[in-house]
Coordinates of C-alpha atoms in Angstrom, one line a residue:
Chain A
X28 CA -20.0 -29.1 -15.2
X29 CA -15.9 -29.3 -15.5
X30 CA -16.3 -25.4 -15.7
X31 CA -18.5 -25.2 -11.7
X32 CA -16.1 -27.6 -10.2
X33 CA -12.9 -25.8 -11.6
X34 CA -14.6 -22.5 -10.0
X35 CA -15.1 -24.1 -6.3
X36 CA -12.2 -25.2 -6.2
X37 CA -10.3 -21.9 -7.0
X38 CA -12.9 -19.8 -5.1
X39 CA -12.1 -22.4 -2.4
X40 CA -8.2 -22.2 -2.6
X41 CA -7.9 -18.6 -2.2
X42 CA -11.1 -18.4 0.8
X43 CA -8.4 -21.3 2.6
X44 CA -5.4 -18.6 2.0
X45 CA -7.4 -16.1 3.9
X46 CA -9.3 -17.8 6.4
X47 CA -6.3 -20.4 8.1
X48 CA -3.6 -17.6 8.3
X49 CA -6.2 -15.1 10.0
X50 CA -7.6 -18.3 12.2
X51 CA -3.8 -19.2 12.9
X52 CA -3.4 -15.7 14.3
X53 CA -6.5 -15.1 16.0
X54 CA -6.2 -18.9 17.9
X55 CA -2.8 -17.9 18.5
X56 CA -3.3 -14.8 20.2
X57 CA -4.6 -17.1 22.9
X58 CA -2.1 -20.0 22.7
X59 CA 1.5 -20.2 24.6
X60 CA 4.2 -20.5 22.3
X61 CA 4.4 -24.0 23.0
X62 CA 0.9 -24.6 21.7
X63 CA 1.7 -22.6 18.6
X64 CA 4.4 -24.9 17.9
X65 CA 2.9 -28.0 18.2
X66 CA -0.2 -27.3 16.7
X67 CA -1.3 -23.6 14.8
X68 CA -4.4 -24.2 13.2
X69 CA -5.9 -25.8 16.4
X70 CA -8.4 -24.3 18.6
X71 CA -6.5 -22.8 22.1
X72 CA -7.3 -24.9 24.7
X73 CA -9.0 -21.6 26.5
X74 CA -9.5 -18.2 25.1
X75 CA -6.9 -17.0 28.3
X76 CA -5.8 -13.6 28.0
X77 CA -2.5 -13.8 29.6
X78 CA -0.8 -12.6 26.3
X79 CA -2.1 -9.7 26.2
X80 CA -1.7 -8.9 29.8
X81 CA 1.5 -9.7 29.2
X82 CA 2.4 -7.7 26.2
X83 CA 0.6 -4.6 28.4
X84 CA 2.6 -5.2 31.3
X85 CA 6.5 -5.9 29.6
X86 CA 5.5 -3.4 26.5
X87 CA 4.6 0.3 25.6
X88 CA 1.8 -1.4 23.2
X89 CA -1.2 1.1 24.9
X90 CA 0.8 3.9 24.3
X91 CA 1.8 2.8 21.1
X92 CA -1.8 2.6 20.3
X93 CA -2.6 5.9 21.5
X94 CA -0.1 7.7 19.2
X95 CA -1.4 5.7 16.4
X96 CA -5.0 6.8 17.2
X97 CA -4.0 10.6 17.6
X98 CA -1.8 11.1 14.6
X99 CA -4.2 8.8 12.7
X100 CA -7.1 10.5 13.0
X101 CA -5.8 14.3 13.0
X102 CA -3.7 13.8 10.0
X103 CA -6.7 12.7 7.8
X104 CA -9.0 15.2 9.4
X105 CA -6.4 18.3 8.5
X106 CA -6.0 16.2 4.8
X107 CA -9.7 16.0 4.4
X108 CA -10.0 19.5 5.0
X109 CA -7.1 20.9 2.8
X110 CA -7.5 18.7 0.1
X111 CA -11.6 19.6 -0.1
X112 CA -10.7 23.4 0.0
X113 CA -8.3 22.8 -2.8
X114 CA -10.4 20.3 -4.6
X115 CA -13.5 22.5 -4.6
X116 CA -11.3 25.2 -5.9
X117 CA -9.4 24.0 -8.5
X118 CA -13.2 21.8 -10.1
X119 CA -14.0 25.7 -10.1
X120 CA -11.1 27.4 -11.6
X121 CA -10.4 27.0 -15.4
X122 CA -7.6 29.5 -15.7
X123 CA -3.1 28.8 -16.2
X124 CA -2.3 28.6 -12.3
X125 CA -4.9 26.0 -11.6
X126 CA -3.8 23.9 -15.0
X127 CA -0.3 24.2 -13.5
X128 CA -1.3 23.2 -9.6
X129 CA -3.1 20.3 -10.5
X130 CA -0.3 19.3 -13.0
X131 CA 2.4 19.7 -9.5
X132 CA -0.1 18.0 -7.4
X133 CA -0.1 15.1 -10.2
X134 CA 3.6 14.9 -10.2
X135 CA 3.0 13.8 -6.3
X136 CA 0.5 10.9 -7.8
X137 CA 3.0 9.7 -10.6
X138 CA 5.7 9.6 -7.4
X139 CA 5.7 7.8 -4.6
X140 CA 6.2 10.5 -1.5
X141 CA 8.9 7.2 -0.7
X142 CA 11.6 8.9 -3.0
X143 CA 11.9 11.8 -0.5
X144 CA 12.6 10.1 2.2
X145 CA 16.5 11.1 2.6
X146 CA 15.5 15.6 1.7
X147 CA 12.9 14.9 4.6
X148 CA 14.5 13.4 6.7
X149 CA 17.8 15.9 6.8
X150 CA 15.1 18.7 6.3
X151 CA 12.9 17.4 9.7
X152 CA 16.3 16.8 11.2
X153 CA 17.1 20.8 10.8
X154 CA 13.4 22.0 11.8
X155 CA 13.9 19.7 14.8
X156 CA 10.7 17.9 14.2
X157 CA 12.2 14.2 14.5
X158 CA 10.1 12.5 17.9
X159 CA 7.4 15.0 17.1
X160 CA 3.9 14.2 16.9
X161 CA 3.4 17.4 14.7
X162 CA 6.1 16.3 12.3
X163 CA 4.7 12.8 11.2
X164 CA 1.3 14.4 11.0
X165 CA 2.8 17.2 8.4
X166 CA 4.2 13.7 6.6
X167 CA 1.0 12.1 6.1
X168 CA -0.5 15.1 5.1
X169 CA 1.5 15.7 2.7
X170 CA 2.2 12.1 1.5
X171 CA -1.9 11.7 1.2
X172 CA -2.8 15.6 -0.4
X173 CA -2.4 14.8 -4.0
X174 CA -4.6 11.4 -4.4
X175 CA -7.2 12.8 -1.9
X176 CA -7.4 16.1 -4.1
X177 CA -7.8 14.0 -7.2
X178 CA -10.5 11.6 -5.8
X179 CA -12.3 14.8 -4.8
X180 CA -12.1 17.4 -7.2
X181 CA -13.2 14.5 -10.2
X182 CA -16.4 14.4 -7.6
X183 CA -16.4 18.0 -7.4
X184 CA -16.5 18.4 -11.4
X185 CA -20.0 15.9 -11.1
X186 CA -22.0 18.1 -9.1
X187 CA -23.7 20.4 -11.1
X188 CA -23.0 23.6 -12.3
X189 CA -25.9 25.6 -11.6
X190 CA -26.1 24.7 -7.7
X191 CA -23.4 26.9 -7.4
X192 CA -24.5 29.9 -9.6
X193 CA -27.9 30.7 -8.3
X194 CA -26.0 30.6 -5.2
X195 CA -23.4 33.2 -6.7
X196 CA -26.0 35.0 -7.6
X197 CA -27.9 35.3 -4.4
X198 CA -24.4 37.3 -3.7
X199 CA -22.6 34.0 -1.1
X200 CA -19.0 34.2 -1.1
X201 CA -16.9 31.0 -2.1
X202 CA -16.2 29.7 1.4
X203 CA -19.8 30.1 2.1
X204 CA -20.5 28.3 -1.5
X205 CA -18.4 26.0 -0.4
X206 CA -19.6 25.3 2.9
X207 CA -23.2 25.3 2.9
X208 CA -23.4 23.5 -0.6
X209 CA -20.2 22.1 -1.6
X210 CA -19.6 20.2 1.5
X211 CA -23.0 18.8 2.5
X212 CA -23.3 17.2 -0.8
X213 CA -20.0 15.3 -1.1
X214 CA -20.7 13.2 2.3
X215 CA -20.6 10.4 0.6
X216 CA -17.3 11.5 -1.6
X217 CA -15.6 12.3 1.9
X218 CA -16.4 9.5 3.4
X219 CA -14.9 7.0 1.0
X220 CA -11.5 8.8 1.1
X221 CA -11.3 9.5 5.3
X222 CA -11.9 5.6 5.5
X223 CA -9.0 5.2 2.5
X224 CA -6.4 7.3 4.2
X225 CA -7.2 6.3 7.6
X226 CA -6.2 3.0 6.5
X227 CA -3.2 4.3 5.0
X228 CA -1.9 6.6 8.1
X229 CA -2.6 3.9 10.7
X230 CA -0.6 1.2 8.9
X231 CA 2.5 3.2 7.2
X232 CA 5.8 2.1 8.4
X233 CA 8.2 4.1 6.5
X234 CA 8.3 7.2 7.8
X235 CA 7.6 6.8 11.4
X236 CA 10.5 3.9 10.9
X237 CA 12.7 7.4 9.9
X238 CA 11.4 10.2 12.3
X239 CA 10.5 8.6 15.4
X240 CA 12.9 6.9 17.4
X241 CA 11.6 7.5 20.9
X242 CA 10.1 4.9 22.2
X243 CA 6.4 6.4 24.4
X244 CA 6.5 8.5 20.7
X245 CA 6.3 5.2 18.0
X246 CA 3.1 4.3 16.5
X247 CA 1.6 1.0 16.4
X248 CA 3.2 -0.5 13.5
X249 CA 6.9 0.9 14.4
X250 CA 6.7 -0.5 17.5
X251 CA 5.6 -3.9 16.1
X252 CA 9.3 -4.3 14.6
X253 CA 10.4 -3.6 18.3
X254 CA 8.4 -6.7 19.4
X255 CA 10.0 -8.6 16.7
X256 CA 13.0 -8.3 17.7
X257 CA 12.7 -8.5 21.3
X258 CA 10.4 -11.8 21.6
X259 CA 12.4 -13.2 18.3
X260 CA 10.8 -16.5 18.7
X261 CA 7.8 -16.0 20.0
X262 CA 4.8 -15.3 17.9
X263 CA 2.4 -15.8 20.5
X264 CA 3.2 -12.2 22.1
X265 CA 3.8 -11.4 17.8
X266 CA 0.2 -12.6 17.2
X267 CA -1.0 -10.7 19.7
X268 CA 0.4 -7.3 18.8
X269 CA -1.3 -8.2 15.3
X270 CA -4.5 -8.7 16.8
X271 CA -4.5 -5.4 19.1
X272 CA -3.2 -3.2 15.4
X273 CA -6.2 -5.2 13.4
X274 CA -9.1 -5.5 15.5
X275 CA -10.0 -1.8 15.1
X276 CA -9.7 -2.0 11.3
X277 CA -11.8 -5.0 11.5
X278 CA -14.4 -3.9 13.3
X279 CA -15.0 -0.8 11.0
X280 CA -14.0 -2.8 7.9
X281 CA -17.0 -5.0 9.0
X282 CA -19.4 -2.0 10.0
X283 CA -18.9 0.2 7.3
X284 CA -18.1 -2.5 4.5
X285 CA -19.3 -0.7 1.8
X286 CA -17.8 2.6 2.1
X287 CA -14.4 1.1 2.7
X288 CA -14.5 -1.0 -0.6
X289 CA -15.7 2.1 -2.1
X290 CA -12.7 4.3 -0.7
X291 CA -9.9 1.7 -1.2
X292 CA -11.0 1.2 -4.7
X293 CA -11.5 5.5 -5.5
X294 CA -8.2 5.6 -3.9
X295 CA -6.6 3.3 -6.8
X296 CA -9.0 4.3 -9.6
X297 CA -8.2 7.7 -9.5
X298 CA -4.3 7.5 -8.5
Chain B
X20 CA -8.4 28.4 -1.2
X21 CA -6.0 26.3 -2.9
X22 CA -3.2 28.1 -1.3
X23 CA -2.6 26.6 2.3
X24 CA -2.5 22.7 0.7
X25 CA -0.4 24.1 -1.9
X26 CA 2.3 25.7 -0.3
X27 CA 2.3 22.9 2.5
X28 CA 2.7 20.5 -0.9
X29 CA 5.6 23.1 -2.5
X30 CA 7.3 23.0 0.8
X31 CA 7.3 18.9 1.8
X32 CA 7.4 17.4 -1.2
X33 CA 8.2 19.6 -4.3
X34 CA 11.2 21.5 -2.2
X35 CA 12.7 18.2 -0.4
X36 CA 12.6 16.5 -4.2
X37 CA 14.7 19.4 -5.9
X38 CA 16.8 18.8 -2.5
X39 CA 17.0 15.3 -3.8
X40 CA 18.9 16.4 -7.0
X41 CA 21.0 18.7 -5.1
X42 CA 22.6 15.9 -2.6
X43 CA 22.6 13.5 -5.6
X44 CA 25.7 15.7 -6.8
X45 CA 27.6 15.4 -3.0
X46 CA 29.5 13.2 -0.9
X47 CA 27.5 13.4 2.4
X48 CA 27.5 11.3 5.4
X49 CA 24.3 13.6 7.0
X50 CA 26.6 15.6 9.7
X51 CA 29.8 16.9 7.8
X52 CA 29.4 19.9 5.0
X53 CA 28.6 17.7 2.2
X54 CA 31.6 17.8 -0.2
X55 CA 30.0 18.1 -3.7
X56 CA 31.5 15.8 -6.5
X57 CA 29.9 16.7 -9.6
X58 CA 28.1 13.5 -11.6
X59 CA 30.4 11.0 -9.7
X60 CA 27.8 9.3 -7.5
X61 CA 25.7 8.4 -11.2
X62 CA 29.0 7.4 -13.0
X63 CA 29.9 5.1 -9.9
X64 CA 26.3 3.9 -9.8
X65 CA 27.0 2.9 -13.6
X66 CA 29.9 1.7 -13.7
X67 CA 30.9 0.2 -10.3
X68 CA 28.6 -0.9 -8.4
X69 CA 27.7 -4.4 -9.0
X70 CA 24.7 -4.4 -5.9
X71 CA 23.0 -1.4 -7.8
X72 CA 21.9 -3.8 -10.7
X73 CA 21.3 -6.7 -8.6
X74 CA 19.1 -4.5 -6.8
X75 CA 17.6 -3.1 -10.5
X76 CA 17.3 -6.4 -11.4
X77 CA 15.4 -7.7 -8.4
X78 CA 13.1 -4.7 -8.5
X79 CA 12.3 -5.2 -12.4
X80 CA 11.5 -9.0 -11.5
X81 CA 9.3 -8.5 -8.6
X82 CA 7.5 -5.7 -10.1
X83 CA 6.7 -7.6 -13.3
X84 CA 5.9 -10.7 -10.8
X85 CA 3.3 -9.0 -8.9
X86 CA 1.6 -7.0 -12.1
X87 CA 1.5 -10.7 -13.9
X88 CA 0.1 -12.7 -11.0
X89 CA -2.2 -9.5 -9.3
X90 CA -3.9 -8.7 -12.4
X91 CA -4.5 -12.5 -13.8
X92 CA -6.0 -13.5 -10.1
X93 CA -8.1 -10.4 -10.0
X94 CA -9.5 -10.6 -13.0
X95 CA -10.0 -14.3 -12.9
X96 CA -11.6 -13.9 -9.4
X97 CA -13.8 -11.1 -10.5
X98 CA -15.4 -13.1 -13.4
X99 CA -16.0 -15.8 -11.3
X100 CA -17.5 -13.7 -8.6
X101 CA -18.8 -11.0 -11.1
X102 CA -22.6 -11.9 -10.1
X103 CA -24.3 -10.1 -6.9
X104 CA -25.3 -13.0 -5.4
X105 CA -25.3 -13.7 -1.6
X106 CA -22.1 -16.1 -1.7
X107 CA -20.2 -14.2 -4.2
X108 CA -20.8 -10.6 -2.1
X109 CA -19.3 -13.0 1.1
X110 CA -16.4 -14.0 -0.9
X111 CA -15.9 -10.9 -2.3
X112 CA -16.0 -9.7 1.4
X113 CA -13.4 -12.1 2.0
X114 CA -10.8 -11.7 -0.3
X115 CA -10.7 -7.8 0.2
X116 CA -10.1 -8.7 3.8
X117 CA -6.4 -8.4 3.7
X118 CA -6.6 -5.1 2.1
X119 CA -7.2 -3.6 5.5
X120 CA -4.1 -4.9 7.4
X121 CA -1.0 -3.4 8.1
X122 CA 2.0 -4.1 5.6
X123 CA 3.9 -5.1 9.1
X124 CA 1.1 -7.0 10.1
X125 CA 0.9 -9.3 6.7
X126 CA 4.1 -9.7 7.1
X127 CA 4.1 -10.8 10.6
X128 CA 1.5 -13.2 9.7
X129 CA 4.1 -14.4 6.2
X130 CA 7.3 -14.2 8.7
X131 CA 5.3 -17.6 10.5
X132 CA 3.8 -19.3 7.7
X133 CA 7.3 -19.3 5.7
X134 CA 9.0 -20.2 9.3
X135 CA 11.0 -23.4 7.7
X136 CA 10.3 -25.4 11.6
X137 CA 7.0 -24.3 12.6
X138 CA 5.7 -22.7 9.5
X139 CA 2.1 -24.1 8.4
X140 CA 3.3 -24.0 5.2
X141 CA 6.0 -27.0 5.7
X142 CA 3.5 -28.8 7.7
X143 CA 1.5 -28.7 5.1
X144 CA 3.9 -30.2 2.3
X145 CA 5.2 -32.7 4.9
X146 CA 1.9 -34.0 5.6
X147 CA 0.7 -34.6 2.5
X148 CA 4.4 -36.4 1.6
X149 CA 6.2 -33.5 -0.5
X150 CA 9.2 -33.1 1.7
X151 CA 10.7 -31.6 -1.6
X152 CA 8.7 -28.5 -1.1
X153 CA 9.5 -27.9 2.2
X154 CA 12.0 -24.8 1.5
X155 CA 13.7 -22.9 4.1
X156 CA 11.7 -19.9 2.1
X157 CA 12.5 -16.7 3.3
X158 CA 16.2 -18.3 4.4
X159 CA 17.4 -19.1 0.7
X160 CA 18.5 -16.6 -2.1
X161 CA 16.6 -18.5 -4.6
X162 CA 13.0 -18.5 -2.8
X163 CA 13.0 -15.4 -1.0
X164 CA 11.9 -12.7 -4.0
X165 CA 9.4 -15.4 -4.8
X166 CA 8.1 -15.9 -1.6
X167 CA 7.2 -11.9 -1.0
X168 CA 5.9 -12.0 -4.3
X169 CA 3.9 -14.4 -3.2
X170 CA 2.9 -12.6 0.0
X171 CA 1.9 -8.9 -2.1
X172 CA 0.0 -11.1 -4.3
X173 CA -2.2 -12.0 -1.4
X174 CA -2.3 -9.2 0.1
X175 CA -3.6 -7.1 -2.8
X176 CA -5.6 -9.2 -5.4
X177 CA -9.1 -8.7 -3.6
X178 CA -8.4 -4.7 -3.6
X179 CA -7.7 -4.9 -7.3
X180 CA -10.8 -7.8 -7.9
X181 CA -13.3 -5.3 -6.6
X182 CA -11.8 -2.6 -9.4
X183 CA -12.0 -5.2 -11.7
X184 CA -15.8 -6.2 -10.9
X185 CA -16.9 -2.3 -11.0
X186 CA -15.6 -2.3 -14.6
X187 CA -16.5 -5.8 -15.9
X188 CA -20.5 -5.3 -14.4
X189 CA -20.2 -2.2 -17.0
X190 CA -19.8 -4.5 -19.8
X191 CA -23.5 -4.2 -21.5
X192 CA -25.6 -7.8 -21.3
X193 CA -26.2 -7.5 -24.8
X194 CA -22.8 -7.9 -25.9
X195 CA -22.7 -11.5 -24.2
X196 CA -26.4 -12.3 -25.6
X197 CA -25.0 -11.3 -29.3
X198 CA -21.7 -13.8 -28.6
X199 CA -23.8 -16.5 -27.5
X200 CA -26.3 -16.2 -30.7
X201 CA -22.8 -16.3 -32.4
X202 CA -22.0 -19.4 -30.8
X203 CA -19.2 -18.8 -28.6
X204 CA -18.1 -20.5 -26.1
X205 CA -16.9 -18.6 -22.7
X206 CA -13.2 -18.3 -23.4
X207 CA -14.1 -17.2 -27.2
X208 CA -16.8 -14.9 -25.4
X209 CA -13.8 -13.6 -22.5
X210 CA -11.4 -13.3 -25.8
X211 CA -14.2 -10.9 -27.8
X212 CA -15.9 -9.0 -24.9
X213 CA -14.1 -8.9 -21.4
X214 CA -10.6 -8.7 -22.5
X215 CA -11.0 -5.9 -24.7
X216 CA -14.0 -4.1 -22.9
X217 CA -11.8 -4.4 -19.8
X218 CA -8.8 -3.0 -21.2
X219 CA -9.3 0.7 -19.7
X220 CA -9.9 -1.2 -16.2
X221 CA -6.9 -3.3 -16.9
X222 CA -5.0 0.0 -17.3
X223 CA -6.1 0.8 -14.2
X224 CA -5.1 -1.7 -12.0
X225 CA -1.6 -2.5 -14.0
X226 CA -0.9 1.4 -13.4
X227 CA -1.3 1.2 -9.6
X228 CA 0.0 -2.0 -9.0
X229 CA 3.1 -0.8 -10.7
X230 CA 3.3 1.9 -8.2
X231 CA 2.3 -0.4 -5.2
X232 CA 5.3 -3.0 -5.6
X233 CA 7.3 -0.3 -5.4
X234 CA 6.0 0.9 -2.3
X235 CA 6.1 -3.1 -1.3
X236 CA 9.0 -1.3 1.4
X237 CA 7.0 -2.0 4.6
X238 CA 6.9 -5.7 3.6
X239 CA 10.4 -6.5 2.8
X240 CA 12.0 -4.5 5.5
X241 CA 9.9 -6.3 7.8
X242 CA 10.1 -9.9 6.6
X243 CA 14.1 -10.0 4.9
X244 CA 15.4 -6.2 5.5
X245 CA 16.7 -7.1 1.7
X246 CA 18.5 -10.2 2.6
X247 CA 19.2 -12.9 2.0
X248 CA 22.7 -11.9 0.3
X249 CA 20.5 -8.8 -1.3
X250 CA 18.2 -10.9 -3.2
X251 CA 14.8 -9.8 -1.7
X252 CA 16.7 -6.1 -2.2
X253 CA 14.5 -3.6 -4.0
X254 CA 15.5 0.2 -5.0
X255 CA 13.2 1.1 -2.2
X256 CA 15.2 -0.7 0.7
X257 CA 18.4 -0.4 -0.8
X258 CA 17.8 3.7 -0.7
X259 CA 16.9 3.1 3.0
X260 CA 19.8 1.4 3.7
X261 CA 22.6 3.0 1.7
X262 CA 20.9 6.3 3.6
X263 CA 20.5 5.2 6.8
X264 CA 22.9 2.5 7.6
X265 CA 25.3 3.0 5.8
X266 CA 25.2 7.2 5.9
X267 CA 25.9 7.8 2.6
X268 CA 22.9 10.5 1.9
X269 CA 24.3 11.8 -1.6
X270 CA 25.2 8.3 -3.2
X271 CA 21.7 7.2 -2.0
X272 CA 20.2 10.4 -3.4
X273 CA 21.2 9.4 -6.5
X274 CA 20.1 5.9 -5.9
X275 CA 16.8 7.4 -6.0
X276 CA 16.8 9.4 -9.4
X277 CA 17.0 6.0 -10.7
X278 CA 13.9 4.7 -9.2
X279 CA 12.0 8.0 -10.4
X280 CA 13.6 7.5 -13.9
X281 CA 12.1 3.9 -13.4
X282 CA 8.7 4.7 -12.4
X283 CA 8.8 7.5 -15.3
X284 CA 9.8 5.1 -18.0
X285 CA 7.6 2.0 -16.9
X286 CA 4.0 4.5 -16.6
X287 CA 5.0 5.5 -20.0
X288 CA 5.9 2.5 -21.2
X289 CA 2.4 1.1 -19.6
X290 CA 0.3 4.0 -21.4
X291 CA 1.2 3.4 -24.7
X292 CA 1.3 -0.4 -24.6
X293 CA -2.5 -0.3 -23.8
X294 CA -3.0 2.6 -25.4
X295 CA -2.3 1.3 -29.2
X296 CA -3.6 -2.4 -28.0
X297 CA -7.0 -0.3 -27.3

């Protein structure tokens, strides 16, 4: 008895330390500063949109979303693709040179890709690929490679052994091994981690924060500071740039529940 | 096949961190010829620089912070939610929520609730008469650490609760069945199965939580940029801003052979602590 009432009350704690901060932003989204002030947690008066007509009309905030979508989605696309190649290679490989690659790529999971951020920088700074779309997509590639190659080549090492060699000895080469086998049958596997560094691309700060400083060039999150400091004190036009970054996490977050628990868990399991 | 990923890899990340060791050795302000200056920058760092181990000392607490609190709530959460019932999957749901956010975003959403004026927070604690309580939290040296603690704590339990609940639902029936023939009651039965079948799990999500809160960059620039007075500073924003406000790219270079030296020493530390416990 003690022990049921203990647990509702915790499980109801922590579902109150989700649920008011998201309602506080989502009512707010719709609420003048004013309202905010007086009175966060209550329902808006109407669900007017003048805040975000406003942020659209004074900021770059469609733009800014634009970028995000773009580099987004062609960095884990080009990741996806590298790191399968690689993964599917080195699950296949038992000799030195793949002991010693995965060993480097490990170094890049033990590391946070954080501590580079000065070499980068003055390295992106000679290539001239500061303000470039290009640049921040070679960034996240290689920020993401090493945990997407480890979720993926522990899947690769599940799949059995003899798919491959009665292919092999039908005479396919390993590109066709690995595309007409390999890939069909880690869907699932590939889907997990595009929906874990999807998440990760469209909400890192850092290096955007060091390469981009055009403004029609910033993704979604950079330019979020911007609106921080520009409308200081008001979280009304704040609340609103949270919704427009959120929604489109939420709505696949809430389509595709089960494949992004499974892909933000794989991501930490195997890092 | 390999090749293409790894020579993108050996060219942005293993090149730029050998880079790393080279500046560590120069006085550089990113424009000049950097003038080099031998072991200087580590001896200062040593000797010299009182903000270095402030800034050591903040990271060390918030780290430990974050690992104590994110791994008791997400293993306390995932027992309690462990079966897969319909209101347990919807909490679960729930909780992971914040997972998906932006850092930025959560702390947008922190920079409001903390507000010391219109903050629900102090609403709260005035309302229900605990004026006491009603901090100026992200405003005063001795609240700020605590208050992004606080705010990573939130932001990651469900992610590590669902890890937890993979591993715990693992845990065979029987072994539960046998305690309770035993006699035991649940914290005896959470002392002689969870805790120690759990321990490879728990080495799981101490080993990337570690790692996270020292990514927790996003979240502090954001909410404190390291103030105030440096007490919310990690090695993670004082690198930024040594680097990039201050221009000092070989002093900060070395900065950041600490932090690896950091992360080296606490993974090991990590693996044999739950290694020989196991």
């Amino acid at each position: 008895m003690i022990f049921k009432t203990v647990r509702a009350l915790l499980l109801a704690i922590f579902a109150l330390l989700i649920i008011i901060p998201s309602l506080i932003v989502i009512f707010g989204s719709f609420k003048s500063d004013l309202e905010i002030y007086e009175s966060p947690m209550s329902l808006p008066d109407a669900f007017k949109l003048d805040n975000y007509r406003t942020l659209f009309e004074t900021s770059q905030v469609f733009t800014n979303f634009r970028n995000s979508v773009f580099v987004t989605s062609m960095s884990v696309f080009i990741t996806l693709l590298l790191a399968s190649m690689t993964a599917f290679a080195l699950s296949r490989m038992v000799n030195l040179s793949a002991k010693v690659m995965f060993a480097l790529f490990s170094l890049g999971l033990a590391i946070p890709a954080q501590v580079n951020m000065i070499p980068l920088f003055i390295l992106f700074n000679d290539l001239k690929l500061t303000n470039s779309f290009f640049g921040l997509i070679l960034v996240n590639i290689v920020t993401t490679l090493p945990i997407s190659i480890f979720i993926l080549t522990s899947f690769f090492r599940e799949l059995p052994r003899e798919m491959y060699e009665v292919s092999a000895i039908d005479g396919a080469s390993i590109f066709r091994i690995y595309r007409s086998i390999a890939l069909p049958l880690s869907k699932p596997a590939m889907g997990a981690t595009a929906i874990f560094l999807f998440v990760i691309n469209w909400n890192d700060l850092l290096y955007p924060l060091l390469l981009i400083t055009q403004a029609d060039k910033k993704t979604l999150p950079l330019a979020m500071l911007d609106f921080r400091g520009e409308y200081a004190t008001s979280f009304s036009m704040i609340f609103t740039s949270v919704m427009i970054a959120s929604v489109p996490m939420v709505i696949m977050y809430l389509t595709m529940q089960r494949s992004f628990v499974a892909g933000l868990t794989a991501g930490a399991v195997k890092g | 096949m390999s090749v293409p990923a790894f020579l993108l890899y050996a060219f942005l990340y293993l090149y730029p961190a050998l880079n790393n060791l080279r500046f560590s050795t120069t006085r550089w302000d990113g424009i000049v010829e950097p003038e080099f200056v031998g072991l200087r920058n580590f001896s200062n760092l040593m000797t010299n620089d009182d903000l270095f181990f402030k800034v050591m000392g903040n990271n060390i607490r918030f780290t430990l912070l974050v690992v104590i609190f994110q791994t008791g709530f997400s293993l306390l959460f995932a027992i309690l939610l462990l079966k897969n019932s319909r209101g347990n999957v919807f909490l679960r749901t729930l909780y992971f929520f914040p997972t998906i956010l932006s850092s930025v975003s959560v702390a947008m959403i922190w920079l409001f609730l903390y507000d010391p004026n219109w903050g629900a927070i102090n609403i709260f604690f005035n309302k229900i008469g605990l004026e006491a309580f009603a901090l100026n939290w992200l405003g005063s040296e001795t609240s700020a650490l605590y208050a992004i603690v606080f705010s990573q704590v939130w932001f990651h339990t469900g992610q590590m609760m669902v890890i937890y609940i993979a591993g715990l639902q693992q845990i065979p029936a029987e072994l539960y069945e046998a305690a309770e023939v035993d006699g035991a009651n649940r914290w005896q039965q959470f002392r002689s199965v969870t805790w120690p079948m759990a321990l490879p799990t728990t080495a799981v999500v101490i080993a990337y939580t570690t790692i996270q809160s020292f990514r927790a960059f996003d979240l502090i620039y954001t909410m404190t940029l390291g103030g105030p007075n440096n007490s919310t500073n990690i090695f993670s924003t004082l690198i930024y801003l040594t680097a990039f406000n201050e221009f000092r790219f070989g002093y900060a270079a070395a900065q950041t052979i600490f932090m690896v030296l950091m992360i080296l020493f606490l993974t090991w530390l990590q693996r044999r602590i739950l290694r020989t416990k196991y």
